[in-house]
């Protein structure tokens, strides 16, 4: 697995992937460290970083990258539904559960969103509480707010 740290308006991002695609994007490299068996990237993650820069510059709304997150089949399905949430929009956990045809799985959906290893690109920041409030985000509520403001879906 290749990795690199990439600067962003949210601070340093830890990006990691292999031949299959992007496997991880963590906002807080102090909480998630590169594994000892990982190899520093040379050119392998340039496209990921280029698209992230475009996103933060408001020049990209949809990422076009091979994604290869590791998770259970349920988590994989939950993460796929996150990719359906349009830029500049939010869903509630209940809406996401309904898209999975499992409307009672709200808590399980929230747990799977919390395990999303590819933040920003698999946009779990676009999921809000049932009353529209900002709840639960592994990258911190402040970063969730910044991402939603960047996308124009949250105004102070």
CSV table of C-alpha atoms in Angstrom, one decimal:
chain,number,residue,atom,x,y,z
A,1,UNK,CA,0.0,0.0,0.0
A,2,UNK,CA,1.3,3.5,-0.9
A,3,UNK,CA,0.6,6.5,1.2
A,4,UNK,CA,1.2,10.2,1.5
A,5,UNK,CA,0.3,13.2,3.5
A,6,UNK,CA,-1.5,15.9,1.6
A,7,UNK,CA,-2.1,19.5,2.8
A,8,UNK,CA,-5.7,20.7,2.7
A,9,UNK,CA,-7.8,23.5,4.2
A,10,UNK,CA,-8.8,21.0,6.9
A,11,UNK,CA,-5.2,20.2,7.8
A,12,UNK,CA,-3.0,17.3,6.7
A,13,UNK,CA,-4.8,14.4,5.1
A,14,UNK,CA,-3.4,10.8,5.1
A,15,UNK,CA,-4.1,9.2,1.7
A,16,UNK,CA,-3.4,5.6,1.0
A,17,UNK,CA,-4.1,3.2,-1.8
A,18,UNK,CA,-2.8,0.3,-3.9
A,19,UNK,CA,-3.3,-1.2,-7.4
A,20,UNK,CA,-7.0,-1.7,-6.6
A,21,UNK,CA,-7.7,1.9,-5.8
A,22,UNK,CA,-7.9,4.4,-2.9
A,23,UNK,CA,-8.3,2.6,0.4
A,24,UNK,CA,-8.1,5.3,2.9
A,25,UNK,CA,-8.4,9.1,3.4
A,26,UNK,CA,-8.1,10.3,6.9
A,27,UNK,CA,-8.4,13.8,8.1
A,28,UNK,CA,-6.5,13.5,11.3
A,29,UNK,CA,-3.1,11.8,10.7
A,30,UNK,CA,-2.5,12.0,14.5
A,31,UNK,CA,-5.3,9.5,15.0
A,32,UNK,CA,-4.7,7.3,11.9
A,33,UNK,CA,-1.0,6.6,11.2
A,34,UNK,CA,0.6,5.1,8.1
A,35,UNK,CA,1.1,1.4,8.8
A,36,UNK,CA,4.7,0.2,9.0
A,37,UNK,CA,4.3,-2.0,5.9
A,38,UNK,CA,3.0,0.9,3.8
A,39,UNK,CA,5.4,2.5,1.3
A,40,UNK,CA,5.7,6.3,0.7
A,41,UNK,CA,4.0,7.1,-2.6
A,42,UNK,CA,5.9,8.8,-5.4
A,43,UNK,CA,3.4,9.4,-8.3
A,44,UNK,CA,0.8,6.7,-7.3
A,45,UNK,CA,-1.6,9.1,-5.4
A,46,UNK,CA,-1.1,12.2,-7.5
A,47,UNK,CA,-4.5,11.9,-9.2
A,48,UNK,CA,-6.2,11.6,-5.8
A,49,UNK,CA,-4.5,14.7,-4.5
A,50,UNK,CA,-5.1,16.6,-7.7
A,51,UNK,CA,-8.9,15.9,-7.5
A,52,UNK,CA,-8.9,16.8,-3.8
A,53,UNK,CA,-7.2,20.2,-4.6
A,54,UNK,CA,-9.9,20.8,-7.3
A,55,UNK,CA,-12.6,19.9,-4.8
A,56,UNK,CA,-11.3,22.3,-2.2
A,57,UNK,CA,-11.0,25.0,-4.8
A,58,UNK,CA,-14.7,24.5,-5.7
A,59,UNK,CA,-13.7,23.2,-9.2
A,60,UNK,CA,-14.8,19.6,-8.7
A,61,UNK,CA,-18.1,18.3,-7.4
A,62,UNK,CA,-17.8,14.6,-8.3
A,63,UNK,CA,-14.6,12.5,-7.8
A,64,UNK,CA,-13.6,10.1,-10.5
A,65,UNK,CA,-11.3,7.7,-8.8
A,66,UNK,CA,-11.1,3.9,-8.3
A,67,UNK,CA,-12.2,3.3,-4.7
A,68,UNK,CA,-11.4,0.1,-2.8
A,69,UNK,CA,-12.5,0.6,0.8
A,70,UNK,CA,-12.3,-2.5,3.0
A,71,UNK,CA,-15.4,-3.4,5.0
A,72,UNK,CA,-18.2,-5.8,5.5
A,73,UNK,CA,-20.8,-6.3,2.8
A,74,UNK,CA,-23.2,-4.1,4.8
A,75,UNK,CA,-20.6,-1.4,5.2
A,76,UNK,CA,-19.9,-1.6,1.5
A,77,UNK,CA,-23.6,-1.1,0.7
A,78,UNK,CA,-23.8,1.8,3.1
A,79,UNK,CA,-20.8,3.5,1.6
A,80,UNK,CA,-22.2,3.1,-1.9
A,81,UNK,CA,-25.3,4.9,-0.9
A,82,UNK,CA,-23.2,7.8,0.3
A,83,UNK,CA,-21.9,8.2,-3.2
A,84,UNK,CA,-25.6,8.9,-4.3
A,85,UNK,CA,-25.9,12.0,-2.2
A,86,UNK,CA,-25.4,14.9,-4.6
A,87,UNK,CA,-22.8,17.7,-3.9
A,88,UNK,CA,-24.5,20.5,-2.1
A,89,UNK,CA,-27.2,18.3,-0.6
A,90,UNK,CA,-27.7,16.4,2.7
A,91,UNK,CA,-29.6,13.3,3.7
A,92,UNK,CA,-30.6,12.2,7.1
A,93,UNK,CA,-29.6,8.8,8.4
A,94,UNK,CA,-33.2,7.7,7.9
A,95,UNK,CA,-33.1,8.7,4.3
A,96,UNK,CA,-29.9,6.8,3.8
A,97,UNK,CA,-31.5,3.7,5.5
A,98,UNK,CA,-34.5,4.0,3.2
A,99,UNK,CA,-32.2,4.1,0.1
A,100,UNK,CA,-30.8,0.8,1.4
A,101,UNK,CA,-34.4,-0.6,1.6
A,102,UNK,CA,-33.9,-1.1,5.3
A,103,UNK,CA,-35.6,1.9,7.0
A,104,UNK,CA,-35.1,0.5,10.5
A,105,UNK,CA,-31.4,0.2,10.2
A,106,UNK,CA,-30.7,3.9,11.1
A,107,UNK,CA,-28.3,3.1,13.9
A,108,UNK,CA,-26.4,0.5,11.9
A,109,UNK,CA,-26.2,3.0,9.0
A,110,UNK,CA,-24.7,5.5,11.4
A,111,UNK,CA,-22.2,3.0,12.7
A,112,UNK,CA,-21.2,2.1,9.1
A,113,UNK,CA,-20.8,5.7,8.2
A,114,UNK,CA,-18.5,6.2,11.1
A,115,UNK,CA,-16.3,3.4,9.8
A,116,UNK,CA,-16.0,5.0,6.4
A,117,UNK,CA,-12.3,4.8,5.6
A,118,UNK,CA,-12.4,7.3,2.7
A,119,UNK,CA,-13.7,10.5,4.1
A,120,UNK,CA,-14.6,13.4,1.8
A,121,UNK,CA,-14.6,11.3,-1.3
A,122,UNK,CA,-17.2,8.9,0.1
A,123,UNK,CA,-19.2,11.8,1.5
A,124,UNK,CA,-20.4,10.7,4.9
A,125,UNK,CA,-20.2,14.4,5.9
A,126,UNK,CA,-23.4,14.9,3.9
A,127,UNK,CA,-25.5,12.9,6.4
A,128,UNK,CA,-27.2,14.8,9.2
A,129,UNK,CA,-29.4,14.1,12.1
A,130,UNK,CA,-33.2,13.5,11.7
A,131,UNK,CA,-33.9,17.1,12.7
A,132,UNK,CA,-31.2,18.5,10.3
A,133,UNK,CA,-28.5,19.0,13.0
A,134,UNK,CA,-24.9,18.2,12.6
A,135,UNK,CA,-24.2,15.0,14.4
A,136,UNK,CA,-21.4,12.4,14.5
A,137,UNK,CA,-18.5,12.8,12.3
A,138,UNK,CA,-15.1,11.0,12.6
A,139,UNK,CA,-13.3,14.0,11.2
A,140,UNK,CA,-14.9,16.3,13.9
A,141,UNK,CA,-18.0,18.4,13.7
A,142,UNK,CA,-15.9,21.5,12.8
A,143,UNK,CA,-14.6,19.7,9.6
A,144,UNK,CA,-18.1,18.5,8.8
A,145,UNK,CA,-19.4,22.0,8.9
A,146,UNK,CA,-16.5,23.3,6.8
A,147,UNK,CA,-17.2,20.6,4.1
A,148,UNK,CA,-20.9,21.4,4.1
A,149,UNK,CA,-20.2,25.1,3.9
A,150,UNK,CA,-17.7,24.5,1.0
A,151,UNK,CA,-20.5,22.6,-0.9
A,152,UNK,CA,-23.0,25.3,-0.2
A,153,UNK,CA,-25.4,23.0,1.7
A,154,UNK,CA,-24.9,24.6,5.1
A,155,UNK,CA,-25.1,28.3,5.8
A,156,UNK,CA,-24.3,29.9,9.1
